[in-house]
Amino acid sequence: MLFRSYPAVLSLSVRRVHANRVEVAPCVKFNLKNPSKPSKDFSFKLHPLVKIMFCMIVIAAAVVLMVYSVREMDDVKEGLKMEDVVPKDTSEEEYLKVRFDHFSFYPITIVTKEMDYSLNQAHLLALFTAVESTDYVVPGGAFWMHGFLSWGLPTGHGPGLGCSVLPEGIYDPSKFDECLTLWESSDPLFSAFQSNFQKNAEGKLVYAEMPFYVDGLRTNDDYVRNIEQVRRACEESSILSFPEGNPFTYWEQDRKSTRLNSSHQ
């Protein structure tokens, strides 16, 4: 529709210029050789005072609209609803509406990698605590390090295999990889954490995850606030980490697009 109407409007504008007619008042013609002299084709004459008043009204209206637009910009909320990007009146749109109105529970993951895990045990525990303390993360969770430490406590099986937790609440870094392998082969509860980390060919830990659940994500502001809080916890941590999960996949792209548009303005 736009591509069809624009050439027509452009054609009418060209005809208006050739006819020496005023843009805002096509019924009025002007003299190109002497613009101050009215054309003989004038059907009426405008008093100079009327012209001044007309210009003042136009300028005042433009200023009012500009001021109103600037004031209303504070009420514009950042973001885009997911149901706005699917076809209207479809099962997909209905599903998304029901999903966001009645279900606000998601699993998320904090990924860690490219570090010596034996030297960063305390930092891993601190990162988990920081993420769990954010507003939307459900408290009371656990990750593989918790299971590993429980195995090494006096009430667990680790001490009998030479793997005991130090008073600082961590393992001796020099025994970390060995004890991790023993935990993996001797503790039936290890299977609950098996998918949370990966080792290389030398048996050293190279990748690990922390599982969480978030709840209460209903509005775009909720999603953005959750992203900001969780990312801040990762960025302030002493180890390299980043979040993954559905609440981040879509809204992160939306936030990046918004920041990109703002940087080009």
mmCIF file with all atom_site columns, C-alpha atoms in Angstrom, residues 57-176:
data_model
loop_
_atom_site.group_PDB
_atom_site.id
_atom_site.type_symbol
_atom_site.label_atom_id
_atom_site.label_alt_id
_atom_site.label_comp_id
_atom_site.label_asym_id
_atom_site.label_entity_id
_atom_site.label_seq_id
_atom_site.pdbx_PDB_ins_code
_atom_site.Cartn_x
_atom_site.Cartn_y
_atom_site.Cartn_z
_atom_site.occupancy
_atom_site.B_iso_or_equiv
_atom_site.pdbx_formal_charge
_atom_site.auth_seq_id
_atom_site.auth_comp_id
_atom_site.auth_asym_id
_atom_site.auth_atom_id
_atom_site.pdbx_PDB_model_num
ATOM 1   C CA . ILE A 1 57  ? -0.816 29.239  15.116 1.00 0.00 ? 57  ILE A CA 1
ATOM 2   C CA . VAL A 1 58  ? 1.184  26.701  13.117 1.00 0.00 ? 58  VAL A CA 1
ATOM 3   C CA . ILE A 1 59  ? 4.350  27.382  15.130 1.00 0.00 ? 59  ILE A CA 1
ATOM 4   C CA . ALA A 1 60  ? 2.475  27.266  18.447 1.00 0.00 ? 60  ALA A CA 1
ATOM 5   C CA . ALA A 1 61  ? 0.831  23.949  17.504 1.00 0.00 ? 61  ALA A CA 1
ATOM 6   C CA . ALA A 1 62  ? 4.211  22.493  16.546 1.00 0.00 ? 62  ALA A CA 1
ATOM 7   C CA . VAL A 1 63  ? 5.744  23.611  19.862 1.00 0.00 ? 63  VAL A CA 1
ATOM 8   C CA . VAL A 1 64  ? 2.825  22.171  21.860 1.00 0.00 ? 64  VAL A CA 1
ATOM 9   C CA . LEU A 1 65  ? 3.092  18.843  20.042 1.00 0.00 ? 65  LEU A CA 1
ATOM 10  C CA . MET A 1 66  ? 6.849  18.742  20.607 1.00 0.00 ? 66  MET A CA 1
ATOM 11  C CA . VAL A 1 67  ? 6.545  19.500  24.338 1.00 0.00 ? 67  VAL A CA 1
ATOM 12  C CA . TYR A 1 68  ? 3.772  16.931  24.715 1.00 0.00 ? 68  TYR A CA 1
ATOM 13  C CA . SER A 1 69  ? 5.839  14.294  22.894 1.00 0.00 ? 69  SER A CA 1
ATOM 14  C CA . VAL A 1 70  ? 8.877  14.920  25.095 1.00 0.00 ? 70  VAL A CA 1
ATOM 15  C CA . ARG A 1 71  ? 6.789  14.672  28.281 1.00 0.00 ? 71  ARG A CA 1
ATOM 16  C CA . GLU A 1 72  ? 5.093  11.466  27.159 1.00 0.00 ? 72  GLU A CA 1
ATOM 17  C CA . MET A 1 73  ? 8.445  9.834   26.366 1.00 0.00 ? 73  MET A CA 1
ATOM 18  C CA . ASP A 1 74  ? 8.894  9.175   30.104 1.00 0.00 ? 74  ASP A CA 1
ATOM 19  C CA . ASP A 1 75  ? 5.798  6.960   30.034 1.00 0.00 ? 75  ASP A CA 1
ATOM 20  C CA . VAL A 1 76  ? 7.019  4.840   27.122 1.00 0.00 ? 76  VAL A CA 1
ATOM 21  C CA . LYS A 1 77  ? 7.977  1.397   28.377 1.00 0.00 ? 77  LYS A CA 1
ATOM 22  C CA . GLU A 1 78  ? 10.884 -0.443  26.847 1.00 0.00 ? 78  GLU A CA 1
ATOM 23  C CA . GLY A 1 79  ? 10.267 -3.860  25.336 1.00 0.00 ? 79  GLY A CA 1
ATOM 24  C CA . LEU A 1 80  ? 8.026  -5.837  23.054 1.00 0.00 ? 80  LEU A CA 1
ATOM 25  C CA . LYS A 1 81  ? 5.470  -8.485  23.939 1.00 0.00 ? 81  LYS A CA 1
ATOM 26  C CA . MET A 1 82  ? 6.160  -11.831 22.344 1.00 0.00 ? 82  MET A CA 1
ATOM 27  C CA . GLU A 1 83  ? 2.544  -12.135 21.203 1.00 0.00 ? 83  GLU A CA 1
ATOM 28  C CA . ASP A 1 84  ? 3.127  -9.007  19.101 1.00 0.00 ? 84  ASP A CA 1
ATOM 29  C CA . VAL A 1 85  ? 5.588  -10.853 16.851 1.00 0.00 ? 85  VAL A CA 1
ATOM 30  C CA . VAL A 1 86  ? 3.274  -13.749 15.942 1.00 0.00 ? 86  VAL A CA 1
ATOM 31  C CA . PRO A 1 87  ? 0.278  -13.631 13.550 1.00 0.00 ? 87  PRO A CA 1
ATOM 32  C CA . LYS A 1 88  ? -2.893 -12.235 15.074 1.00 0.00 ? 88  LYS A CA 1
ATOM 33  C CA . ASP A 1 89  ? -5.872 -14.475 15.876 1.00 0.00 ? 89  ASP A CA 1
ATOM 34  C CA . THR A 1 90  ? -3.782 -17.644 15.750 1.00 0.00 ? 90  THR A CA 1
ATOM 35  C CA . SER A 1 91  ? -3.254 -20.498 18.190 1.00 0.00 ? 91  SER A CA 1
ATOM 36  C CA . GLU A 1 92  ? 0.320  -19.247 18.760 1.00 0.00 ? 92  GLU A CA 1
ATOM 37  C CA . GLU A 1 93  ? -0.919 -15.836 19.892 1.00 0.00 ? 93  GLU A CA 1
ATOM 38  C CA . GLU A 1 94  ? -3.505 -17.390 22.209 1.00 0.00 ? 94  GLU A CA 1
ATOM 39  C CA . TYR A 1 95  ? -0.909 -19.734 23.689 1.00 0.00 ? 95  TYR A CA 1
ATOM 40  C CA . LEU A 1 96  ? 1.497  -16.871 24.447 1.00 0.00 ? 96  LEU A CA 1
ATOM 41  C CA . LYS A 1 97  ? -1.238 -14.810 26.094 1.00 0.00 ? 97  LYS A CA 1
ATOM 42  C CA . VAL A 1 98  ? -2.233 -17.713 28.363 1.00 0.00 ? 98  VAL A CA 1
ATOM 43  C CA . ARG A 1 99  ? 1.416  -18.516 29.032 1.00 0.00 ? 99  ARG A CA 1
ATOM 44  C CA . PHE A 1 100 ? 2.283  -15.039 30.274 1.00 0.00 ? 100 PHE A CA 1
ATOM 45  C CA . ASP A 1 101 ? -0.997 -14.470 32.137 1.00 0.00 ? 101 ASP A CA 1
ATOM 46  C CA . HIS A 1 102 ? -0.965 -17.684 34.164 1.00 0.00 ? 102 HIS A CA 1
ATOM 47  C CA . PHE A 1 103 ? 2.545  -19.186 34.074 1.00 0.00 ? 103 PHE A CA 1
ATOM 48  C CA . SER A 1 104 ? 5.643  -17.292 35.172 1.00 0.00 ? 104 SER A CA 1
ATOM 49  C CA . PHE A 1 105 ? 7.948  -20.171 36.155 1.00 0.00 ? 105 PHE A CA 1
ATOM 50  C CA . TYR A 1 106 ? 11.130 -20.915 34.183 1.00 0.00 ? 106 TYR A CA 1
ATOM 51  C CA . PRO A 1 107 ? 14.327 -22.936 34.622 1.00 0.00 ? 107 PRO A CA 1
ATOM 52  C CA . ILE A 1 108 ? 17.554 -21.010 34.022 1.00 0.00 ? 108 ILE A CA 1
ATOM 53  C CA . THR A 1 109 ? 21.237 -21.957 34.129 1.00 0.00 ? 109 THR A CA 1
ATOM 54  C CA . ILE A 1 110 ? 24.421 -20.140 35.075 1.00 0.00 ? 110 ILE A CA 1
ATOM 55  C CA . VAL A 1 111 ? 27.306 -21.425 32.952 1.00 0.00 ? 111 VAL A CA 1
ATOM 56  C CA . THR A 1 112 ? 30.923 -21.364 34.158 1.00 0.00 ? 112 THR A CA 1
ATOM 57  C CA . LYS A 1 113 ? 34.004 -22.387 32.191 1.00 0.00 ? 113 LYS A CA 1
ATOM 58  C CA . GLU A 1 114 ? 37.627 -21.547 31.287 1.00 0.00 ? 114 GLU A CA 1
ATOM 59  C CA . MET A 1 115 ? 39.015 -21.572 34.817 1.00 0.00 ? 115 MET A CA 1
ATOM 60  C CA . ASP A 1 116 ? 40.722 -23.758 37.415 1.00 0.00 ? 116 ASP A CA 1
ATOM 61  C CA . TYR A 1 117 ? 37.775 -25.024 39.431 1.00 0.00 ? 117 TYR A CA 1
ATOM 62  C CA . SER A 1 118 ? 40.004 -26.363 42.204 1.00 0.00 ? 118 SER A CA 1
ATOM 63  C CA . LEU A 1 119 ? 41.175 -22.805 42.995 1.00 0.00 ? 119 LEU A CA 1
ATOM 64  C CA . ASN A 1 120 ? 37.732 -21.204 42.668 1.00 0.00 ? 120 ASN A CA 1
ATOM 65  C CA . GLN A 1 121 ? 35.566 -23.367 44.907 1.00 0.00 ? 121 GLN A CA 1
ATOM 66  C CA . ALA A 1 122 ? 34.697 -20.493 47.246 1.00 0.00 ? 122 ALA A CA 1
ATOM 67  C CA . HIS A 1 123 ? 33.939 -18.219 44.279 1.00 0.00 ? 123 HIS A CA 1
ATOM 68  C CA . LEU A 1 124 ? 31.546 -20.817 42.853 1.00 0.00 ? 124 LEU A CA 1
ATOM 69  C CA . LEU A 1 125 ? 29.644 -20.959 46.135 1.00 0.00 ? 125 LEU A CA 1
ATOM 70  C CA . ALA A 1 126 ? 29.586 -17.138 46.352 1.00 0.00 ? 126 ALA A CA 1
ATOM 71  C CA . LEU A 1 127 ? 28.242 -16.857 42.815 1.00 0.00 ? 127 LEU A CA 1
ATOM 72  C CA . PHE A 1 128 ? 25.442 -19.319 43.569 1.00 0.00 ? 128 PHE A CA 1
ATOM 73  C CA . THR A 1 129 ? 24.487 -17.342 46.687 1.00 0.00 ? 129 THR A CA 1
ATOM 74  C CA . ALA A 1 130 ? 24.521 -14.035 44.767 1.00 0.00 ? 130 ALA A CA 1
ATOM 75  C CA . VAL A 1 131 ? 22.264 -15.324 41.982 1.00 0.00 ? 131 VAL A CA 1
ATOM 76  C CA . GLU A 1 132 ? 19.917 -17.030 44.454 1.00 0.00 ? 132 GLU A CA 1
ATOM 77  C CA . SER A 1 133 ? 19.486 -13.733 46.346 1.00 0.00 ? 133 SER A CA 1
ATOM 78  C CA . THR A 1 134 ? 18.045 -11.899 43.321 1.00 0.00 ? 134 THR A CA 1
ATOM 79  C CA . ASP A 1 135 ? 14.345 -11.020 43.352 1.00 0.00 ? 135 ASP A CA 1
ATOM 80  C CA . TYR A 1 136 ? 12.951 -13.649 40.975 1.00 0.00 ? 136 TYR A CA 1
ATOM 81  C CA . VAL A 1 137 ? 15.145 -16.690 41.654 1.00 0.00 ? 137 VAL A CA 1
ATOM 82  C CA . VAL A 1 138 ? 13.437 -19.347 43.765 1.00 0.00 ? 138 VAL A CA 1
ATOM 83  C CA . PRO A 1 139 ? 15.536 -19.936 46.918 1.00 0.00 ? 139 PRO A CA 1
ATOM 84  C CA . GLY A 1 140 ? 16.453 -23.306 48.365 1.00 0.00 ? 140 GLY A CA 1
ATOM 85  C CA . GLY A 1 141 ? 18.161 -24.765 45.305 1.00 0.00 ? 141 GLY A CA 1
ATOM 86  C CA . ALA A 1 142 ? 21.443 -26.635 45.015 1.00 0.00 ? 142 ALA A CA 1
ATOM 87  C CA . PHE A 1 143 ? 24.117 -27.338 42.421 1.00 0.00 ? 143 PHE A CA 1
ATOM 88  C CA . TRP A 1 144 ? 26.818 -29.956 41.963 1.00 0.00 ? 144 TRP A CA 1
ATOM 89  C CA . MET A 1 145 ? 29.256 -28.297 44.367 1.00 0.00 ? 145 MET A CA 1
ATOM 90  C CA . HIS A 1 146 ? 26.776 -28.688 47.205 1.00 0.00 ? 146 HIS A CA 1
ATOM 91  C CA . GLY A 1 147 ? 26.478 -32.409 46.516 1.00 0.00 ? 147 GLY A CA 1
ATOM 92  C CA . PHE A 1 148 ? 30.237 -32.748 46.245 1.00 0.00 ? 148 PHE A CA 1
ATOM 93  C CA . LEU A 1 149 ? 30.808 -30.988 49.593 1.00 0.00 ? 149 LEU A CA 1
ATOM 94  C CA . SER A 1 150 ? 28.119 -33.041 51.345 1.00 0.00 ? 150 SER A CA 1
ATOM 95  C CA . TRP A 1 151 ? 29.915 -36.196 50.215 1.00 0.00 ? 151 TRP A CA 1
ATOM 96  C CA . GLY A 1 152 ? 33.144 -34.936 51.792 1.00 0.00 ? 152 GLY A CA 1
ATOM 97  C CA . LEU A 1 153 ? 31.695 -34.040 55.189 1.00 0.00 ? 153 LEU A CA 1
ATOM 98  C CA . PRO A 1 154 ? 32.224 -36.352 58.191 1.00 0.00 ? 154 PRO A CA 1
ATOM 99  C CA . THR A 1 155 ? 28.702 -37.681 57.672 1.00 0.00 ? 155 THR A CA 1
ATOM 100 C CA . GLY A 1 156 ? 29.450 -38.572 54.040 1.00 0.00 ? 156 GLY A CA 1
ATOM 101 C CA . HIS A 1 157 ? 31.535 -41.249 52.326 1.00 0.00 ? 157 HIS A CA 1
ATOM 102 C CA . GLY A 1 158 ? 34.368 -38.971 51.195 1.00 0.00 ? 158 GLY A CA 1
ATOM 103 C CA . PRO A 1 159 ? 36.482 -38.984 54.379 1.00 0.00 ? 159 PRO A CA 1
ATOM 104 C CA . GLY A 1 160 ? 36.783 -42.753 54.208 1.00 0.00 ? 160 GLY A CA 1
ATOM 105 C CA . LEU A 1 161 ? 38.375 -42.355 50.780 1.00 0.00 ? 161 LEU A CA 1
ATOM 106 C CA . GLY A 1 162 ? 40.754 -39.613 51.873 1.00 0.00 ? 162 GLY A CA 1
ATOM 107 C CA . CYS A 1 163 ? 38.517 -36.757 50.712 1.00 0.00 ? 163 CYS A CA 1
ATOM 108 C CA . SER A 1 164 ? 37.509 -34.476 53.559 1.00 0.00 ? 164 SER A CA 1
ATOM 109 C CA . VAL A 1 165 ? 36.195 -30.926 53.433 1.00 0.00 ? 165 VAL A CA 1
ATOM 110 C CA . LEU A 1 166 ? 38.558 -28.395 55.007 1.00 0.00 ? 166 LEU A CA 1
ATOM 111 C CA . PRO A 1 167 ? 37.420 -26.062 57.812 1.00 0.00 ? 167 PRO A CA 1
ATOM 112 C CA . GLU A 1 168 ? 37.145 -23.326 55.157 1.00 0.00 ? 168 GLU A CA 1
ATOM 113 C CA . GLY A 1 169 ? 34.282 -25.302 53.594 1.00 0.00 ? 169 GLY A CA 1
ATOM 114 C CA . ILE A 1 170 ? 36.171 -26.384 50.467 1.00 0.00 ? 170 ILE A CA 1
ATOM 115 C CA . TYR A 1 171 ? 38.444 -29.230 49.358 1.00 0.00 ? 171 TYR A CA 1
ATOM 116 C CA . ASP A 1 172 ? 42.201 -29.082 49.285 1.00 0.00 ? 172 ASP A CA 1
ATOM 117 C CA . PRO A 1 173 ? 42.861 -27.748 45.741 1.00 0.00 ? 173 PRO A CA 1
ATOM 118 C CA . SER A 1 174 ? 45.609 -30.325 45.220 1.00 0.00 ? 174 SER A CA 1
ATOM 119 C CA . LYS A 1 175 ? 43.094 -33.151 45.824 1.00 0.00 ? 175 LYS A CA 1
ATOM 120 C CA . PHE A 1 176 ? 40.092 -31.538 44.120 1.00 0.00 ? 176 PHE A CA 1
#
